[in-house]
mmCIF file of C-alpha atoms in Angstrom:
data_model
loop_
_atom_site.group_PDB
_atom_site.id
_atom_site.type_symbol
_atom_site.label_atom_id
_atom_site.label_comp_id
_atom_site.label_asym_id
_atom_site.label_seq_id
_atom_site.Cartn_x
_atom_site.Cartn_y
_atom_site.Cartn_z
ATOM 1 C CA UNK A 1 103.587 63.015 108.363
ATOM 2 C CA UNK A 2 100.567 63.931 106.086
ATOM 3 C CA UNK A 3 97.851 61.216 106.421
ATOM 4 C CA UNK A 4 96.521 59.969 102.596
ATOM 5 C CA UNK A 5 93.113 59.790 102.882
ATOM 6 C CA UNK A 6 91.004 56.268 102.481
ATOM 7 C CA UNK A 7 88.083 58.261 99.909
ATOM 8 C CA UNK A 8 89.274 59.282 96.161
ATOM 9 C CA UNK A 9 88.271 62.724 94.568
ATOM 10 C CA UNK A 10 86.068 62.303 91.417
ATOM 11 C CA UNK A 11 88.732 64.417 89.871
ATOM 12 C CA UNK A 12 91.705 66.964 90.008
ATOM 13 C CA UNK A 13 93.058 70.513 88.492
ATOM 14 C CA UNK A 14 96.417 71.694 88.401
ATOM 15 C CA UNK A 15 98.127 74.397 88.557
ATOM 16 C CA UNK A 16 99.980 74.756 85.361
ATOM 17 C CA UNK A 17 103.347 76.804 85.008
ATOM 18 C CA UNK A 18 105.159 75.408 88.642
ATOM 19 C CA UNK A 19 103.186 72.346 89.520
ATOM 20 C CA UNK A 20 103.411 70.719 86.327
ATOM 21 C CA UNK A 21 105.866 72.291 84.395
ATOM 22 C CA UNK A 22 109.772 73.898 84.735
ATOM 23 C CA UNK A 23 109.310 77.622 83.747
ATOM 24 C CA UNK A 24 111.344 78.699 86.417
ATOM 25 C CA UNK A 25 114.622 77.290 84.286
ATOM 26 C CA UNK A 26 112.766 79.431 81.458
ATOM 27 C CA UNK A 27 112.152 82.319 82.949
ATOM 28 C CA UNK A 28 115.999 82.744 84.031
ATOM 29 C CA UNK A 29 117.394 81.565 81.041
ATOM 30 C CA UNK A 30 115.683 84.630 78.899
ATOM 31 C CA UNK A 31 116.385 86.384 82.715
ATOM 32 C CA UNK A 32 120.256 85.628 81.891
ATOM 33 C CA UNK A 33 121.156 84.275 85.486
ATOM 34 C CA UNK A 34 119.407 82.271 87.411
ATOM 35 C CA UNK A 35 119.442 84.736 90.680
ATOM 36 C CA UNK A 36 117.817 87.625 88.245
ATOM 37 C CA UNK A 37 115.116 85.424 87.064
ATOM 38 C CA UNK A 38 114.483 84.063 90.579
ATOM 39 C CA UNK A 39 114.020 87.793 91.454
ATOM 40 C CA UNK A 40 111.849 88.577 88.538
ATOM 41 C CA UNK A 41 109.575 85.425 89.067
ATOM 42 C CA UNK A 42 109.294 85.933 92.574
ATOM 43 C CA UNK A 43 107.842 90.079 91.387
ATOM 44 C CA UNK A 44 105.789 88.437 89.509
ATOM 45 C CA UNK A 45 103.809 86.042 91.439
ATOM 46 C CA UNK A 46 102.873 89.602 94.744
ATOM 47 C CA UNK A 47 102.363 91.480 91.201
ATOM 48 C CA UNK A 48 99.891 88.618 90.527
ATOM 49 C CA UNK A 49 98.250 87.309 92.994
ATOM 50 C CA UNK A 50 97.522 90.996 94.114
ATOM 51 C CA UNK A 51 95.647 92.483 90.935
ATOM 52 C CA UNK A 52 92.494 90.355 91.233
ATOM 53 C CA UNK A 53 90.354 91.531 88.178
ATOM 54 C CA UNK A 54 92.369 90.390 84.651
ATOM 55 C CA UNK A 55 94.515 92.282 82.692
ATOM 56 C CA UNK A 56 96.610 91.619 80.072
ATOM 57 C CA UNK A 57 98.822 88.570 81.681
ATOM 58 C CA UNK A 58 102.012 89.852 79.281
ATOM 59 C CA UNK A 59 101.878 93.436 81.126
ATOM 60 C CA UNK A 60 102.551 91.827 84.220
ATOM 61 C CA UNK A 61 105.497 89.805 83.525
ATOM 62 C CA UNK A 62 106.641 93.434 81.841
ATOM 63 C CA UNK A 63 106.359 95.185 84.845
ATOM 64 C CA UNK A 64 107.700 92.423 87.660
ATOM 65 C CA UNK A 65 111.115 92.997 85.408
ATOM 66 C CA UNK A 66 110.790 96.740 85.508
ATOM 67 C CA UNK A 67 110.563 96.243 88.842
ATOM 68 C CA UNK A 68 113.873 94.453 89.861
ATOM 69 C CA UNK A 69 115.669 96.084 87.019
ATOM 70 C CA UNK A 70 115.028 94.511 83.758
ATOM 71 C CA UNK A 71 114.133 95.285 80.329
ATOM 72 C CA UNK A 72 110.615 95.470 80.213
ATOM 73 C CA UNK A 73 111.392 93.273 76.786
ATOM 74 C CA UNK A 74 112.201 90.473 78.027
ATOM 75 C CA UNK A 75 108.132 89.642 78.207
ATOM 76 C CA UNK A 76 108.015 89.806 74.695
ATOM 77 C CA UNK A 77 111.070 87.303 73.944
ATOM 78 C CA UNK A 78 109.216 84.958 77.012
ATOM 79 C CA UNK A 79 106.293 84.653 75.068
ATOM 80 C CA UNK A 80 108.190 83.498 72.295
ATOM 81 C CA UNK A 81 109.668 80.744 74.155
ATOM 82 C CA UNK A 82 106.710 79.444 75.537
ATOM 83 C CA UNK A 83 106.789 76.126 73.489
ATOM 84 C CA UNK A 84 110.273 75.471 74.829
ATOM 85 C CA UNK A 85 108.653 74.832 78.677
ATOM 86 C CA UNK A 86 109.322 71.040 79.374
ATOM 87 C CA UNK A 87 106.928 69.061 82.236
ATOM 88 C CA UNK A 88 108.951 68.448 85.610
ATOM 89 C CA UNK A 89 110.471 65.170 84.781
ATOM 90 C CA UNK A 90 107.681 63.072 86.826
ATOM 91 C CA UNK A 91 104.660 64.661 85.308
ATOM 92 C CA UNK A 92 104.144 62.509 82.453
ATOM 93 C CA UNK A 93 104.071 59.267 84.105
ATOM 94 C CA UNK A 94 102.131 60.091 87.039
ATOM 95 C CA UNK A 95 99.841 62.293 85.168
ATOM 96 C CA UNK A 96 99.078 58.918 82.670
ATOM 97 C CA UNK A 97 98.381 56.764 85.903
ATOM 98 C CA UNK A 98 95.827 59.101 86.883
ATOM 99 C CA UNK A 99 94.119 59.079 83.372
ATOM 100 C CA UNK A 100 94.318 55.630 83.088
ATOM 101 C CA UNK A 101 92.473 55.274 85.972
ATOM 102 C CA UNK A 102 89.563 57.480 84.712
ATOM 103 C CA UNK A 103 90.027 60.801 86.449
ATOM 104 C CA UNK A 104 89.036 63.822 85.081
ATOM 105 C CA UNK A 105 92.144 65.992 84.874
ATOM 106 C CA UNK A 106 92.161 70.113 84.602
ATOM 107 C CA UNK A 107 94.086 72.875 84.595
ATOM 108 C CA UNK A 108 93.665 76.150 86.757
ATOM 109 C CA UNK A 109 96.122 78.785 85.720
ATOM 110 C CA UNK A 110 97.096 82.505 85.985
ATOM 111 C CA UNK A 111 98.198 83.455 82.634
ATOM 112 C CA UNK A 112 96.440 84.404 78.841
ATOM 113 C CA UNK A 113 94.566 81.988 76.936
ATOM 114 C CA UNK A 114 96.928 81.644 74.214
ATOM 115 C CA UNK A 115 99.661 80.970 76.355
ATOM 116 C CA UNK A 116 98.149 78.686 78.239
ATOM 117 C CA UNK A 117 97.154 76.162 75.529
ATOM 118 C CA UNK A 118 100.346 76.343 74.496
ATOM 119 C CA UNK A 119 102.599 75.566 77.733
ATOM 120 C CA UNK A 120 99.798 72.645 78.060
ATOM 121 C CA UNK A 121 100.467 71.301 74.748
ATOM 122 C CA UNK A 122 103.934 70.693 76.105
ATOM 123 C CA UNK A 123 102.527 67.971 78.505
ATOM 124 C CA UNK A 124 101.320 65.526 75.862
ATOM 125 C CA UNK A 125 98.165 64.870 78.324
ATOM 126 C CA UNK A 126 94.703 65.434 77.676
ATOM 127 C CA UNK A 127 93.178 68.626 80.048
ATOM 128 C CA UNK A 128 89.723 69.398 80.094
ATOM 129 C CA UNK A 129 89.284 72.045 81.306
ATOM 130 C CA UNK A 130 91.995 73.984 80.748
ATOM 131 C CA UNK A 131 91.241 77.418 82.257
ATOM 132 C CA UNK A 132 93.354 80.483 82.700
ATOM 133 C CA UNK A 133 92.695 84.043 84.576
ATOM 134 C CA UNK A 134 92.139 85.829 80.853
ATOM 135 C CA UNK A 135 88.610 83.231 80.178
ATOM 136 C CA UNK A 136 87.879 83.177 83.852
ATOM 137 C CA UNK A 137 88.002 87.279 84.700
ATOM 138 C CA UNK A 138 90.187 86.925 87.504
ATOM 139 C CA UNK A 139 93.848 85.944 88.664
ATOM 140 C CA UNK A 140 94.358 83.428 91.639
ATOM 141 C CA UNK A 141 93.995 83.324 94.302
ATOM 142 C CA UNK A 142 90.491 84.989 93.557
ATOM 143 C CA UNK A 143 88.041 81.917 94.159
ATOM 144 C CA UNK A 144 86.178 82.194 90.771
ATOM 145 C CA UNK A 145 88.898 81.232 89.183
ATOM 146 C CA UNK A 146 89.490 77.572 90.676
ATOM 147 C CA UNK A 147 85.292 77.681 90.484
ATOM 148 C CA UNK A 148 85.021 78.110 87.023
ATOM 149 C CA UNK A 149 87.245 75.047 86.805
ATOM 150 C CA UNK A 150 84.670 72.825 89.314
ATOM 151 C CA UNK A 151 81.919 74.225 87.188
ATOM 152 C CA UNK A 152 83.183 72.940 84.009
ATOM 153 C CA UNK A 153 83.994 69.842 85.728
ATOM 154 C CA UNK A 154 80.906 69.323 87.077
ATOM 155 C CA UNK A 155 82.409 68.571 90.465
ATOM 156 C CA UNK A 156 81.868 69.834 94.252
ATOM 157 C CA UNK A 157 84.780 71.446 95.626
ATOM 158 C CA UNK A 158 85.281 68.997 97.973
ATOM 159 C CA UNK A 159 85.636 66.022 95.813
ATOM 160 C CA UNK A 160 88.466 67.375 93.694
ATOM 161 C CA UNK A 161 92.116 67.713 94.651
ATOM 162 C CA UNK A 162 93.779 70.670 93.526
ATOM 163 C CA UNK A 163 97.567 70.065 92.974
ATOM 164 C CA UNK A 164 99.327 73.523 93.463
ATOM 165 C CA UNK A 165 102.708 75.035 92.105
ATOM 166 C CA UNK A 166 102.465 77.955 93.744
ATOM 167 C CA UNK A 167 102.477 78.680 97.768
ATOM 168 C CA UNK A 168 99.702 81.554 96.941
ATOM 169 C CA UNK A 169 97.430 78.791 95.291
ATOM 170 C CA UNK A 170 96.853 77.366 99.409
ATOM 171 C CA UNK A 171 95.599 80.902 99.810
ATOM 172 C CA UNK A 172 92.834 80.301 97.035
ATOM 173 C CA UNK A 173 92.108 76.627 97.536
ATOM 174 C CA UNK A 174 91.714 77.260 100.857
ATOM 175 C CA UNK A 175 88.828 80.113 100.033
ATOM 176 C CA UNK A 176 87.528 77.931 98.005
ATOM 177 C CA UNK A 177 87.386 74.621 99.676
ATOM 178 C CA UNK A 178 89.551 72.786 97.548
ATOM 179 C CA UNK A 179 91.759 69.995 99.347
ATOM 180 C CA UNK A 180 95.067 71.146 97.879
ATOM 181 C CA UNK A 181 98.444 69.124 97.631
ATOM 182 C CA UNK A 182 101.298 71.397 97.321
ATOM 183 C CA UNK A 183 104.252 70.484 94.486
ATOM 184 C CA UNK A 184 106.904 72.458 95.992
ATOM 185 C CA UNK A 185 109.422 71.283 93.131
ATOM 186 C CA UNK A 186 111.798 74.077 93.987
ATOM 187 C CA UNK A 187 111.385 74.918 97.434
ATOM 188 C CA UNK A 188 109.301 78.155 97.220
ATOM 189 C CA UNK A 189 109.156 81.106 100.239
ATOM 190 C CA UNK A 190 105.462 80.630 101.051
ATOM 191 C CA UNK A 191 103.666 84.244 101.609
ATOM 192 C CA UNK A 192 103.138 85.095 105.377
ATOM 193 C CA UNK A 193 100.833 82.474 107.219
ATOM 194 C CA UNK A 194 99.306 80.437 104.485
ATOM 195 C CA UNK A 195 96.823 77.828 105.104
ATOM 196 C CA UNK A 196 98.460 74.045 105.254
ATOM 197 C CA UNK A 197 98.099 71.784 102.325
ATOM 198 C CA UNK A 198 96.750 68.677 102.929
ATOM 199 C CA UNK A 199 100.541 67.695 101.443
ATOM 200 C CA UNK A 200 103.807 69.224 101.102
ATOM 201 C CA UNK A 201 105.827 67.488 98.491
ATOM 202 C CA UNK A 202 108.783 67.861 96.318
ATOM 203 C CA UNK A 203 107.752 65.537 93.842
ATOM 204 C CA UNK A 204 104.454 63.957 92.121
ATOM 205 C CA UNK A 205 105.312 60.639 93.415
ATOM 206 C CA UNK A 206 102.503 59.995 95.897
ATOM 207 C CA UNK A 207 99.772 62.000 94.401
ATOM 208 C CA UNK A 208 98.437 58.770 93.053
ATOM 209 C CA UNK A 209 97.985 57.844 96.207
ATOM 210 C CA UNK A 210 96.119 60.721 97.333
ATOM 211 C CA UNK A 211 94.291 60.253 94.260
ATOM 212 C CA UNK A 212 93.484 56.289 94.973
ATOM 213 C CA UNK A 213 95.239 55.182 92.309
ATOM 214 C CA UNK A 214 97.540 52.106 93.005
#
């Protein structure tokens, strides 16, 4: 049973397109099946989490579908559907709590700046910061990226609680030093031997808690 700890954090960053949002219903709706779009988003997150150094975010969603045999296209209409991505359904309340209560909240995600203000703006909460691989230089799990987040936070790794979507983000909180509760909304196939979360939940639902919030 994880233990919640007795300290708060000063504040916490999120992953953005699994831990606090549904793009996987997105993704294999332009996909046209949910099996082919669990296939392409699962291409996508190796082709990801292996390139390190940024480039262009909308070449790799391009070439995960060439990959398991789909139209390299369907990046293009993606992108254009990127305001239709709607917040897991506990987000929004949870996410308010932990505002109320003062904490800083930020975002730490692997895609473009453009696209990433605009799957944020689908949240309705205030993020700052709100920082993606394109401004930082580097995809997850590369530790600058989740440090370029503490830096404009102004917090020590330690004190902030990273909230991940993604098995591969334990890989970079853990390089990091990030405590890290994992949001496994849909039950993701962690990569090989990943570091343990301090939490492994299916839902937001106690992340107040871990936050001190009550």
């Amino acid at each position: 049973m994880n233990t919640v700890p007795e300290a708060r954090y000063d504040a916490v960053l999120f992953d953005l397109l699994t831990a606090l949002l549904d793009s996987w219903s997105l993704w294999n709706a332009v996909a046209g099946d949910a099996e082919a779009g669990r296939r392409w988003r699962a291409a996508y997150l190796r082709i990801t989490y292996a390139t390190g150094a940024y480039r262009p975010y909308e070449d790799l969603v391009a070439e995960a579908a060439e990959s398991v045999g789909l139209d390299r296209r369907l990046a293009v209409e993606l992108d254009d559907h990127y305001a239709e991505l709607q917040p897991w359904p506990d987000v929004v309340p949870i996410l308010s709590r932990l505002s109320a209560a003062g904490l800083p909240l930020g975002i730490v995600t692997n895609c473009s700046r453009r696209l990433g203000l605009i799957a944020a703006r689908q949240i309705g909460i205030e993020f700052d910061p709100i920082i993606t691989a394109e401004e930082a230089g580097w995809y997850k799990p590369d530790p600058r990226t989740y440090q370029l987040g503490l830096a404009r936070l102004g917090v020590a790794a330690d004190r902030c609680l990273f909230v991940a979507g993604s098995a591969y983000d334990l890989i970079g909180t853990a390089r990091t030093g990030l405590p890290c509760f994992w949001h496994d909304r849909i039950g993701m196939t962690a990569p090989d031997s990943p570091p343990p979360p301090l939490a492994h939940e299916s839902t937001l639902m106690r992340l107040p808690e871990w936050c001190g919030v009550v």
